[in-house]
Amino acid sequence: LQSSWEAFSPLQEKAYEKSAEGKEPKPTQMTSFEDWLPGWFQGVLATVESEYKWCLENLPDQADSLLVTVVETCFIGIKQSFKNRLQNTLSATKFAFDGGDQGASPLKVLLKVKESLRDFFSAVTSLLVRADSEERSREKLLECLSLCTFGQIKDQVLLYPLLERQEMASNLNALASQVHLPTTKLKQLVSSASNAGVANAIEACTRAIHAIINPSCKLGEDSVQRCFATTDGFKIHEVLVVIDECIAAFLSKTGLSLKVIQDSLQSTPLKAALSAAQSSEPGAMADQSSQEARPEDILVAILRVLQTTALFSTSVSILEANLHSSIATLKAEWREKASSIHVWFTLFPGQREAHEDKLESFEGGATSLLPTTEKSLKDFCGAAEQLVLDYMMIKVKESLQGLGESKLWSRSEEKDKTFDLPSFSVFPSKHVTNLGEYLLIVPQQFEVLDDLDELNSRRIKIKESEGGEEGSQESNSFAAEWITRIVEEASKLYIRDILRIPRLSENGCSQLQADIDYLCNILQALFVPVPLTLKTIASNLSLKSDEIANGKSKPKECDASTWDRIVRMRLDK
């Protein structure tokens, strides 16, 4: 057996043999250590089985112990050599992997070696099971056999999380690099006057991010399954940390593209194009192709950012659910006496209790398995949502420009007493009508998000399956949720500008009351509740100056600071 082990040499990979016809020499098939090992184990098994049969006939009482002694002595003799060969193979494979050879994988090498050891252990175990020996004696021999077998990769299992981190980080970096090219192109187009070019570049960025989301989460699932196969789940708690930190770093790196998109929207040529579009005749709601003063292609490209956040959230939720399911399965397997995990507990004394405590903390889904990823995902989604909100508020800010400085609020026109002319209703100002017309077409602009309903439904089902009640309470329409957010944000900006008005005359109060009534009708048409601040302003304007001066007319349900501000605006002479 020792001689057969030493027969392997890396130099044999360069040997040549003649073809069957004897014409041309051809290289033999390259045989790496992990590919050579199963054949060697088969030879060992054949020798051991032959010796065992002889022992059963001639030394039946000692046959089992002699079998284990032969295997143990063989493995002890090759222990250092086994370790060196495996480490050299792992180092060479990692060098190839780092050089861009995606087919090379140190983890695959280690897994293949582990499978060879497992198959050999199972075959030798079956020999002992067939024998008629005492149960206690057999268990002791099997434990000794497992230790000398799996002990060959003890050092590699100890460092397994490091190997997993190196490979997973490399794979995630390769995915992130797919976003690098479109992001770089977008940077180059920032100074370009072609809005179509910017829109196409933004679309390319979002599509690139969209394409790598599922593969990135799939890497996390593959990592867990690989850990189960290689370490029998012994290193699962450390691998979960690796998955969490690697995906979090991937999210942060991917989020840099959002910053580039944000910068592109601040470019001078694009701003000029938007301003030119927004200077067109207001009220032309029938012309849907103009997307109300913003280029349709850029708008669609921007809204695609929301698709990436929805898919990221859904994919991470699915990943976490699958991880919890895997942990539950692993815990059930650990209770079985025959589980291979007990070998590692014997090889690494004192680890059983620590592992059981950690698995207990994961049970039931109460503890997040990906806390760092959740934080990075929250930051990513927050940046994406703020990007969309900022872009959608461009038209709102254009509509409200100059509202606070307008002379509408301070004008004072006395009624002509020469003729008893009737009083006419006050019409809403151009600021609020432009704002209202824009808000009414927002639902049409968000039709592109209709396909997100399916993603949202999947995420809700996952939360419900985990026993949470929050999922069932979420909105069924992603687009409807965003329409509400945009209308509410526009209302905040409008209220902010109202409170910046220095002084309100009686005519100014009438004008502002007409504007607010108009906007409230718009909000009701969009099924958006009127903010308390806006109700407070409307309530104040419905009263006469002498009624608010005594301070007794303030309603109980109102925003006190807003009420006081409007009072000062009205009483400031």
Coordinates of C-alpha atoms in Angstrom, one line a residue:
L1 CA 0.0 0.0 0.0
Q2 CA 2.8 2.4 0.8
S3 CA 4.5 1.6 -2.5
S4 CA 1.3 2.2 -4.4
W5 CA 0.9 5.6 -2.7
E6 CA 4.4 6.7 -3.6
A7 CA 3.8 5.7 -7.2
F8 CA 2.0 9.0 -7.8
S9 CA 4.0 11.9 -9.0
P10 CA 3.1 15.2 -10.7
L11 CA 5.8 14.4 -13.2
Q12 CA 3.7 11.6 -14.7
E13 CA 1.3 14.1 -16.1
K14 CA 4.0 15.0 -18.7
A15 CA 4.6 11.4 -19.8
Y16 CA 3.8 10.2 -23.3
E17 CA 2.6 6.9 -24.7
K18 CA 2.4 5.5 -28.2
S19 CA -0.9 5.4 -30.0
A20 CA -2.5 2.0 -30.8
E21 CA -1.0 2.1 -34.3
G22 CA 2.4 3.0 -33.0
K23 CA 2.6 6.0 -35.3
E24 CA 2.5 9.1 -33.2
P25 CA 3.0 9.6 -29.5
K26 CA 0.1 11.3 -27.7
P27 CA 0.1 12.7 -24.2
T28 CA -1.7 10.7 -21.5
Q29 CA -4.7 12.3 -19.9
M30 CA -3.7 14.8 -17.2
T31 CA -4.4 13.2 -13.8
S32 CA -4.5 15.5 -10.9
F33 CA -4.3 14.3 -7.3
E34 CA -8.0 14.5 -6.6
D35 CA -8.7 12.5 -9.7
W36 CA -6.0 9.9 -8.9
L37 CA -7.1 9.4 -5.3
P38 CA -10.4 7.4 -5.9
G39 CA -8.5 4.8 -8.0
W40 CA -5.9 4.5 -5.2
F41 CA -8.6 4.0 -2.6
Q42 CA -10.1 1.3 -4.8
G43 CA -6.8 -0.5 -4.8
V44 CA -6.5 -0.1 -1.0
L45 CA -10.0 -1.4 -0.5
A46 CA -9.3 -4.5 -2.7
T47 CA -6.2 -5.3 -0.7
V48 CA -7.9 -4.7 2.7
E49 CA -10.9 -6.8 1.7
S50 CA -8.7 -9.7 0.6
E51 CA -6.7 -9.6 3.9
Y52 CA -9.9 -9.3 5.9
K53 CA -11.3 -12.4 4.3
W54 CA -8.1 -14.3 5.2
C55 CA -8.4 -13.0 8.8
L56 CA -12.0 -14.1 9.1
E57 CA -11.0 -17.6 8.1
N58 CA -7.8 -17.9 10.2
L59 CA -8.1 -15.2 12.9
P60 CA -11.8 -14.6 13.3
D61 CA -11.6 -13.1 16.8
Q62 CA -9.0 -10.5 15.7
A63 CA -10.3 -9.9 12.2
D64 CA -12.1 -6.6 12.9
S65 CA -9.3 -5.1 14.8
L66 CA -6.7 -6.3 12.3
L67 CA -8.8 -4.7 9.5
V68 CA -8.9 -1.3 11.3
T69 CA -5.2 -1.6 12.2
V70 CA -4.2 -2.2 8.6
V71 CA -6.1 0.9 7.4
E72 CA -5.0 3.0 10.3
T73 CA -1.3 2.1 9.9
C74 CA -1.6 2.8 6.1
F75 CA -3.1 6.2 6.7
I76 CA -0.6 7.1 9.5
G77 CA 2.2 6.3 7.1
I78 CA 0.9 8.6 4.4
K79 CA -0.5 11.4 6.6
Q80 CA 2.2 14.0 6.0
S81 CA 2.5 13.1 2.4
F82 CA -1.3 13.3 2.0
K83 CA -1.3 16.7 3.6
N84 CA 1.5 18.0 1.4
R85 CA -0.1 16.7 -1.8
L86 CA -3.5 18.1 -1.0
Q87 CA -2.1 21.5 0.0
N88 CA 0.1 21.7 -3.2
T89 CA -2.9 20.8 -5.3
L90 CA -5.1 23.5 -3.6
S91 CA -2.4 26.1 -4.0
A92 CA -1.9 25.3 -7.7
T93 CA -5.7 25.3 -8.2
K94 CA -6.1 28.7 -6.5
F95 CA -3.3 30.1 -8.6
A96 CA -5.1 29.0 -11.7
F97 CA -8.4 30.4 -10.3
D98 CA -6.9 33.8 -9.5
G99 CA -5.5 33.8 -13.1
G100 CA -9.0 33.7 -14.5
D101 CA -9.6 30.0 -14.9
Q102 CA -13.2 29.8 -13.8
G103 CA -13.1 26.0 -14.1
A104 CA -10.4 25.8 -11.4
S105 CA -11.8 25.7 -7.9
P106 CA -10.0 24.8 -4.6
L107 CA -13.3 24.1 -3.0
K108 CA -14.2 21.6 -5.8
V109 CA -10.8 19.9 -5.2
L110 CA -11.4 19.6 -1.4
L111 CA -14.9 18.4 -2.0
K112 CA -13.7 15.7 -4.4
V113 CA -11.1 14.5 -1.9
K114 CA -13.7 14.5 0.9
E115 CA -16.1 12.4 -1.3
S116 CA -13.3 9.9 -2.0
L117 CA -12.6 9.6 1.8
R118 CA -16.3 9.2 2.5
D119 CA -16.8 6.5 -0.1
F120 CA -13.7 4.6 1.2
F121 CA -15.0 4.9 4.8
S122 CA -18.4 3.6 3.7
A123 CA -16.9 0.6 1.9
V124 CA -14.7 -0.4 4.8
T125 CA -17.7 0.1 7.2
S126 CA -19.8 -2.2 5.2
L127 CA -17.2 -5.0 5.6
L128 CA -17.4 -4.6 9.4
V129 CA -21.2 -4.6 9.4
R130 CA -21.2 -7.9 7.6
A131 CA -19.1 -9.4 10.3
D132 CA -20.6 -11.0 13.3
S133 CA -18.9 -9.0 16.1
E134 CA -20.0 -7.2 19.2
E135 CA -21.8 -3.8 18.8
R136 CA -19.7 -2.0 21.3
S137 CA -16.5 -3.3 19.8
R138 CA -17.6 -2.4 16.3
E139 CA -18.5 1.2 17.3
K140 CA -15.1 1.7 18.8
L141 CA -13.4 0.4 15.7
L142 CA -15.6 2.5 13.4
E143 CA -14.8 5.6 15.4
C144 CA -11.1 4.8 15.1
L145 CA -11.6 4.2 11.4
S146 CA -13.4 7.5 10.8
L147 CA -10.8 9.5 12.7
C148 CA -7.9 8.1 10.7
T149 CA -9.9 8.5 7.4
F150 CA -11.4 12.0 7.7
G151 CA -8.4 13.2 9.8
Q152 CA -6.5 13.4 6.6
I153 CA -8.3 16.7 5.7
K154 CA -8.6 18.1 9.3
D155 CA -6.4 21.1 8.6
Q156 CA -8.3 22.0 5.4
V157 CA -11.7 21.7 7.2
L158 CA -10.3 24.0 9.9
L159 CA -9.5 26.6 7.2
Y160 CA -12.6 25.9 5.1
P161 CA -14.3 29.3 5.8
L162 CA -11.2 31.1 4.5
L163 CA -11.3 29.1 1.2
E164 CA -15.0 29.8 0.9
R165 CA -14.5 33.5 1.4
Q166 CA -11.7 33.7 -1.2
E167 CA -13.8 31.9 -3.8
M168 CA -17.1 33.5 -3.1
A169 CA -15.6 37.0 -3.1
S170 CA -13.8 36.3 -6.4
N171 CA -17.1 35.0 -8.0
L172 CA -19.0 38.1 -6.7
N173 CA -16.3 40.4 -8.0
A174 CA -16.6 38.7 -11.4
L175 CA -20.4 39.4 -11.4
A176 CA -19.9 43.0 -10.2
S177 CA -17.4 43.6 -13.1
Q178 CA -20.3 43.0 -15.5
V179 CA -21.7 46.4 -14.3
H180 CA -18.4 48.2 -14.7
L181 CA -18.5 48.6 -18.5
P182 CA -22.0 50.2 -18.7
T183 CA -21.2 52.3 -15.7
T184 CA -18.0 53.6 -17.3
K185 CA -19.9 54.3 -20.5
L186 CA -22.5 56.3 -18.6
K187 CA -19.7 58.4 -17.0
Q188 CA -18.4 59.2 -20.5
L189 CA -21.8 60.3 -21.6
V190 CA -22.3 62.7 -18.7
S191 CA -20.9 65.6 -20.8
S192 CA -22.7 64.5 -24.0
A193 CA -25.7 66.5 -25.3
S194 CA -27.5 63.3 -26.4
N195 CA -30.3 62.6 -24.0
A196 CA -31.0 59.3 -25.8
G197 CA -27.5 58.2 -25.2
V198 CA -27.8 59.0 -21.5
A199 CA -31.1 57.1 -21.3
N200 CA -29.6 54.1 -23.1
A201 CA -26.6 54.1 -20.8
I202 CA -28.8 54.3 -17.6
E203 CA -30.9 51.4 -19.0
A204 CA -27.8 49.4 -19.7
C205 CA -26.6 49.9 -16.1
T206 CA -29.9 48.9 -14.6
R207 CA -30.2 45.8 -16.8
A208 CA -26.6 44.8 -15.9
I209 CA -27.5 45.0 -12.2
H210 CA -30.7 43.2 -12.8
A211 CA -28.9 40.3 -14.5
I212 CA -26.5 39.7 -11.7
I213 CA -28.9 39.8 -8.7
N214 CA -30.2 36.2 -8.9
P215 CA -26.7 34.7 -9.6
S216 CA -25.2 36.5 -6.6
C217 CA -27.8 35.1 -4.2
K218 CA -27.5 31.7 -5.9
L219 CA -23.8 31.8 -4.9
G220 CA -24.9 32.0 -1.3
E221 CA -27.1 29.0 -1.5
D222 CA -24.4 27.0 -3.3
S223 CA -21.9 28.0 -0.6
V224 CA -24.2 26.4 2.1
Q225 CA -24.7 23.2 0.2
R226 CA -21.0 23.0 -0.5
C227 CA -20.3 23.4 3.3
F228 CA -22.7 20.6 4.1
A229 CA -21.1 18.3 1.5
T230 CA -17.5 19.1 2.6
T231 CA -17.7 19.6 6.3
D232 CA -21.1 18.0 7.0
G233 CA -22.3 21.3 8.3
F234 CA -19.5 21.5 10.9
K235 CA -18.4 25.0 9.7
I236 CA -21.9 26.3 8.8
H237 CA -22.0 29.1 11.3
E238 CA -18.7 30.5 10.0
V239 CA -19.8 30.1 6.4
L240 CA -23.0 32.0 7.1
V241 CA -20.9 34.9 8.2
V242 CA -18.8 34.6 5.0
I243 CA -22.0 34.7 2.9
D244 CA -23.4 37.6 4.8
E245 CA -20.3 39.8 4.5
C246 CA -19.5 38.9 0.9
I247 CA -23.0 39.7 -0.4
A248 CA -23.0 42.9 1.7
A249 CA -19.8 44.0 0.1
F250 CA -21.2 43.0 -3.3
L251 CA -24.3 45.2 -2.7
S252 CA -22.1 48.2 -1.6
K253 CA -20.0 47.8 -4.8
T254 CA -23.0 47.5 -7.0
G255 CA -24.5 50.6 -5.3
L256 CA -21.7 52.7 -6.8
S257 CA -23.5 52.5 -10.1
L258 CA -26.4 54.3 -8.5
K259 CA -24.1 57.2 -7.6
V260 CA -23.0 57.4 -11.3
I261 CA -26.6 57.5 -12.4
Q262 CA -27.4 60.2 -9.9
D263 CA -24.4 62.3 -11.2
S264 CA -25.6 61.8 -14.8
L265 CA -29.0 63.3 -14.0
Q266 CA -27.2 66.4 -12.7
S267 CA -25.3 66.9 -16.0
T268 CA -25.8 70.4 -17.6
P269 CA -27.0 69.1 -21.0
L270 CA -29.6 66.9 -19.5
K271 CA -30.8 69.7 -17.2
A272 CA -31.0 72.0 -20.1
A273 CA -33.1 69.5 -22.1
L274 CA -35.5 69.0 -19.1
S275 CA -35.9 72.8 -18.6
A276 CA -36.7 73.2 -22.3
A277 CA -39.3 70.5 -22.1
Q278 CA -40.7 72.0 -19.0
S279 CA -41.0 75.4 -20.5
S280 CA -43.6 74.1 -23.0
E281 CA -47.2 75.1 -22.8
P282 CA -48.7 73.8 -19.5
G283 CA -52.0 71.9 -19.5
A284 CA -51.3 69.9 -22.6
M285 CA -52.3 66.7 -20.8
A286 CA -53.5 65.0 -24.0
D287 CA -50.0 64.9 -25.3
Q288 CA -48.8 61.9 -23.4
S289 CA -45.7 61.3 -25.6
S290 CA -43.9 64.3 -24.0
Q291 CA -44.3 62.6 -20.6
E292 CA -45.1 66.1 -19.3
A293 CA -41.8 67.8 -20.0
R294 CA -39.4 65.0 -19.4
P295 CA -38.0 62.6 -22.0
E296 CA -39.9 59.3 -22.0
D297 CA -36.9 57.2 -22.5
I298 CA -35.0 58.7 -19.6
L299 CA -38.1 58.4 -17.3
V300 CA -38.4 54.7 -18.1
A301 CA -34.7 54.2 -17.6
I302 CA -34.9 55.8 -14.2
L303 CA -38.0 53.8 -13.1
R304 CA -36.1 50.6 -14.0
V305 CA -33.9 51.4 -10.9
L306 CA -36.9 50.4 -8.8
Q307 CA -37.0 47.0 -10.5
T308 CA -33.5 46.3 -9.3
T309 CA -34.4 47.2 -5.7
A310 CA -37.5 45.0 -5.8
L311 CA -35.6 42.1 -7.3
F312 CA -32.8 42.5 -4.8
S313 CA -35.2 42.5 -1.9
T314 CA -37.1 39.5 -3.2
S315 CA -33.9 37.5 -3.9
V316 CA -32.4 38.2 -0.5
S317 CA -35.6 37.2 1.2
I318 CA -35.7 33.9 -0.8
L319 CA -32.0 33.3 0.1
E320 CA -32.6 33.9 3.8
A321 CA -35.7 31.6 3.8
N322 CA -33.7 28.9 2.1
L323 CA -30.8 29.3 4.6
H324 CA -33.2 28.9 7.5
S325 CA -34.7 25.8 5.8
S326 CA -31.2 24.3 5.4
I327 CA -30.3 25.0 9.0
A328 CA -33.5 23.3 10.2
T329 CA -32.6 20.2 8.1
L330 CA -29.1 20.2 9.4
K331 CA -30.2 20.3 13.0
A332 CA -32.5 17.3 12.4
E333 CA -29.6 15.4 10.9
W334 CA -27.3 16.2 13.8
R335 CA -29.6 14.3 16.1
E336 CA -29.0 11.1 14.3
K337 CA -26.2 9.0 15.7
A338 CA -24.9 8.0 12.3
S339 CA -24.4 11.6 11.1
S340 CA -20.9 12.3 9.9
I341 CA -20.8 15.5 11.9
H342 CA -19.9 13.5 15.0
V343 CA -16.6 12.7 13.4
W344 CA -15.7 16.4 13.4
F345 CA -16.8 16.8 16.9
T346 CA -14.4 14.0 17.9
L347 CA -11.6 15.5 15.8
F348 CA -12.2 19.0 17.3
P349 CA -13.1 18.4 21.0
G350 CA -15.3 21.0 22.7
Q351 CA -17.1 22.1 19.6
R352 CA -20.3 20.2 20.0
E353 CA -21.9 22.4 22.6
A354 CA -20.9 25.6 20.8
H355 CA -22.4 24.4 17.5
E356 CA -25.6 23.3 19.1
D357 CA -26.0 26.7 20.9
K358 CA -25.5 28.5 17.6
L359 CA -28.0 26.4 15.8
E360 CA -30.5 26.9 18.6
S361 CA -30.2 30.7 18.1
F362 CA -31.0 30.3 14.4
E363 CA -34.1 28.2 15.0
G364 CA -37.5 29.6 14.1
G365 CA -36.2 32.4 11.9
A366 CA -36.2 34.8 14.8
T367 CA -32.5 35.7 14.2
S368 CA -31.5 37.1 10.9
L369 CA -28.8 35.0 9.2
L370 CA -27.8 37.9 7.0
P371 CA -27.7 41.0 9.3
T372 CA -24.9 42.8 7.4
T373 CA -26.6 42.1 4.0
E374 CA -29.9 43.4 5.3
K375 CA -28.2 46.7 6.3
S376 CA -26.4 47.0 2.9
L377 CA -29.6 46.1 1.1
K378 CA -31.5 48.8 3.1
D379 CA -28.8 51.4 2.1
F380 CA -28.9 50.2 -1.6
C381 CA -32.7 50.5 -1.7
G382 CA -32.6 53.8 0.1
A383 CA -30.2 55.3 -2.4
A384 CA -32.2 53.9 -5.4
E385 CA -35.5 55.2 -4.0
Q386 CA -34.0 58.6 -3.2
L387 CA -32.6 58.8 -6.8
V388 CA -36.1 58.1 -8.2
L389 CA -37.8 60.6 -5.9
D390 CA -35.2 63.3 -6.7
Y391 CA -35.8 62.8 -10.4
M392 CA -39.6 62.8 -10.2
M393 CA -39.5 66.0 -8.1
I394 CA -37.7 68.0 -10.9
K395 CA -41.0 68.8 -12.5
V396 CA -42.6 69.6 -9.1
K397 CA -39.8 72.0 -8.1
E398 CA -40.1 73.7 -11.6
S399 CA -43.9 74.1 -11.0
L400 CA -43.4 75.6 -7.6
Q401 CA -40.5 77.9 -8.5
G402 CA -41.2 81.4 -7.4
L403 CA -44.2 80.5 -5.3
G404 CA -42.9 82.0 -2.1
E405 CA -41.9 85.3 -3.8
S406 CA -45.1 85.7 -5.8
K407 CA -47.0 89.0 -5.3
L408 CA -50.3 87.1 -5.3
W409 CA -50.1 86.6 -1.6
S410 CA -49.5 90.2 -0.5
R411 CA -51.7 92.1 -3.0
S412 CA -54.4 94.3 -1.6
E413 CA -57.2 95.3 -4.0
E414 CA -59.9 97.5 -2.6
K415 CA -63.4 97.1 -4.0
D416 CA -64.5 99.9 -6.3
K417 CA -67.4 101.6 -4.6
T418 CA -68.5 103.6 -7.7
F419 CA -70.2 100.5 -9.1
D420 CA -71.7 97.7 -7.1
L421 CA -70.0 94.9 -9.0
P422 CA -70.4 91.3 -8.0
S423 CA -67.4 89.3 -6.6
F424 CA -66.1 86.5 -8.7
S425 CA -64.5 83.2 -7.6
V426 CA -60.8 83.1 -7.3
F427 CA -59.1 80.7 -9.8
P428 CA -56.1 78.5 -8.8
S429 CA -52.7 79.9 -9.6
K430 CA -50.5 78.6 -12.3
H431 CA -48.1 77.1 -9.6
V432 CA -50.7 74.7 -8.3
T433 CA -52.4 73.9 -11.6
N434 CA -49.1 72.9 -13.2
L435 CA -48.4 70.8 -10.1
G436 CA -51.8 69.2 -10.2
E437 CA -51.7 68.4 -13.9
Y438 CA -48.3 66.7 -13.5
L439 CA -49.5 64.6 -10.5
L440 CA -52.5 63.4 -12.5
I441 CA -50.2 61.8 -15.2
V442 CA -47.9 60.2 -12.7
P443 CA -50.0 56.9 -12.6
Q444 CA -49.5 56.6 -16.4
Q445 CA -45.8 57.1 -16.1
F446 CA -45.6 54.3 -13.6
E447 CA -47.3 51.7 -15.8
V448 CA -43.8 50.4 -16.4
L449 CA -43.7 49.0 -12.9
D450 CA -46.8 46.8 -13.3
D451 CA -44.5 43.7 -13.8
L452 CA -43.2 44.2 -10.2
D453 CA -46.5 43.0 -8.7
E454 CA -45.4 39.4 -9.2
L455 CA -42.1 40.0 -7.5
N456 CA -43.9 41.8 -4.6
S457 CA -46.3 38.9 -4.2
R458 CA -43.4 36.4 -4.0
R459 CA -41.8 38.4 -1.3
I460 CA -45.1 38.6 0.7
K461 CA -45.5 34.8 0.4
I462 CA -42.1 34.2 1.8
K463 CA -42.8 36.4 4.8
E464 CA -46.1 34.7 5.4
S465 CA -44.4 31.3 5.2
E466 CA -42.0 32.5 7.9
G467 CA -44.9 33.1 10.2
G468 CA -44.9 36.9 9.9
E469 CA -48.1 38.9 9.6
E470 CA -46.4 42.0 8.0
G471 CA -46.4 40.4 4.5
S472 CA -50.2 40.2 4.3
Q473 CA -50.6 43.8 5.3
E474 CA -48.4 45.1 2.5
S475 CA -49.8 46.7 -0.6
N476 CA -50.5 44.4 -3.5
S477 CA -49.4 47.0 -6.0
F478 CA -45.8 48.2 -6.1
A479 CA -46.7 50.9 -8.6
A480 CA -49.6 52.2 -6.4
E481 CA -47.3 52.4 -3.4
W482 CA -44.8 54.5 -5.4
I483 CA -47.5 56.8 -6.9
T484 CA -48.6 57.6 -3.3
R485 CA -45.0 58.3 -2.2
I486 CA -44.4 60.7 -5.1
V487 CA -47.7 62.6 -4.5
E488 CA -47.0 62.8 -0.8
E489 CA -43.4 64.1 -1.5
A490 CA -44.8 66.7 -3.9
S491 CA -47.3 67.8 -1.2
K492 CA -44.5 68.2 1.3
L493 CA -42.6 70.4 -1.2
Y494 CA -45.7 72.5 -1.8
I495 CA -46.4 72.9 1.9
R496 CA -42.7 73.8 2.5
D497 CA -43.0 76.7 -0.1
I498 CA -46.3 77.9 1.3
L499 CA -44.7 78.3 4.8
R500 CA -42.0 80.4 3.2
I501 CA -44.5 83.1 2.1
P502 CA -43.5 86.2 4.1
R503 CA -47.0 87.8 4.4
L504 CA -50.6 87.0 3.5
S505 CA -53.2 89.6 2.7
E506 CA -56.9 89.0 2.6
N507 CA -56.8 88.6 -1.1
G508 CA -53.7 86.4 -0.7
C509 CA -55.6 84.2 1.7
S510 CA -58.4 83.8 -0.8
Q511 CA -55.9 82.9 -3.5
L512 CA -54.1 80.4 -1.3
Q513 CA -57.4 78.8 -0.2
A514 CA -58.4 78.3 -3.8
D515 CA -55.0 76.7 -4.5
I516 CA -55.3 74.4 -1.6
D517 CA -58.8 73.4 -2.4
Y518 CA -57.7 72.5 -5.9
L519 CA -54.7 70.4 -4.7
C520 CA -56.9 68.6 -2.2
N521 CA -59.2 67.6 -5.0
I522 CA -56.2 66.3 -6.9
L523 CA -55.1 64.2 -3.9
Q524 CA -58.6 62.8 -3.5
A525 CA -58.7 61.8 -7.2
L526 CA -55.4 60.0 -6.7
F527 CA -56.7 58.3 -3.5
V528 CA -54.0 59.9 -1.4
P529 CA -55.0 61.3 2.0
V530 CA -54.7 65.0 2.6
P531 CA -51.7 65.7 5.0
L532 CA -52.6 67.1 8.4
T533 CA -50.4 70.1 7.7
L534 CA -52.4 71.0 4.6
K535 CA -55.7 70.6 6.5
T536 CA -54.3 72.9 9.2
I537 CA -53.5 75.6 6.6
A538 CA -57.0 75.2 5.0
S539 CA -58.7 75.5 8.4
N540 CA -56.8 78.6 9.2
L541 CA -57.6 80.3 5.9
S542 CA -61.3 79.6 6.3
L543 CA -61.4 82.0 9.3
K544 CA -61.2 85.7 9.4
S545 CA -58.2 87.6 10.7
D546 CA -60.0 88.8 13.9
E547 CA -61.0 85.2 14.6
I548 CA -57.5 83.9 14.6
A549 CA -56.0 86.9 16.4
N550 CA -57.5 85.9 19.8
G551 CA -55.9 82.4 19.6
K552 CA -59.1 80.7 20.7
S553 CA -60.0 79.4 17.3
K554 CA -57.1 76.9 17.0
P555 CA -58.6 73.4 16.4
K556 CA -57.6 70.5 18.6
E557 CA -56.5 68.3 15.7
C558 CA -54.0 70.4 13.8
D559 CA -50.3 70.9 13.4
A560 CA -49.5 73.6 16.0
S561 CA -46.3 75.0 14.5
T562 CA -48.0 75.3 11.0
W563 CA -51.0 77.0 12.5
D564 CA -48.9 79.5 14.4
R565 CA -46.8 80.2 11.2
I566 CA -49.9 81.0 9.1
V567 CA -51.2 83.3 11.9
R568 CA -48.0 85.3 11.8
M569 CA -48.2 85.5 8.0
R570 CA -51.7 86.8 8.1
L571 CA -51.3 89.3 11.0
D572 CA -47.9 90.7 9.8
K573 CA -48.7 94.1 8.5

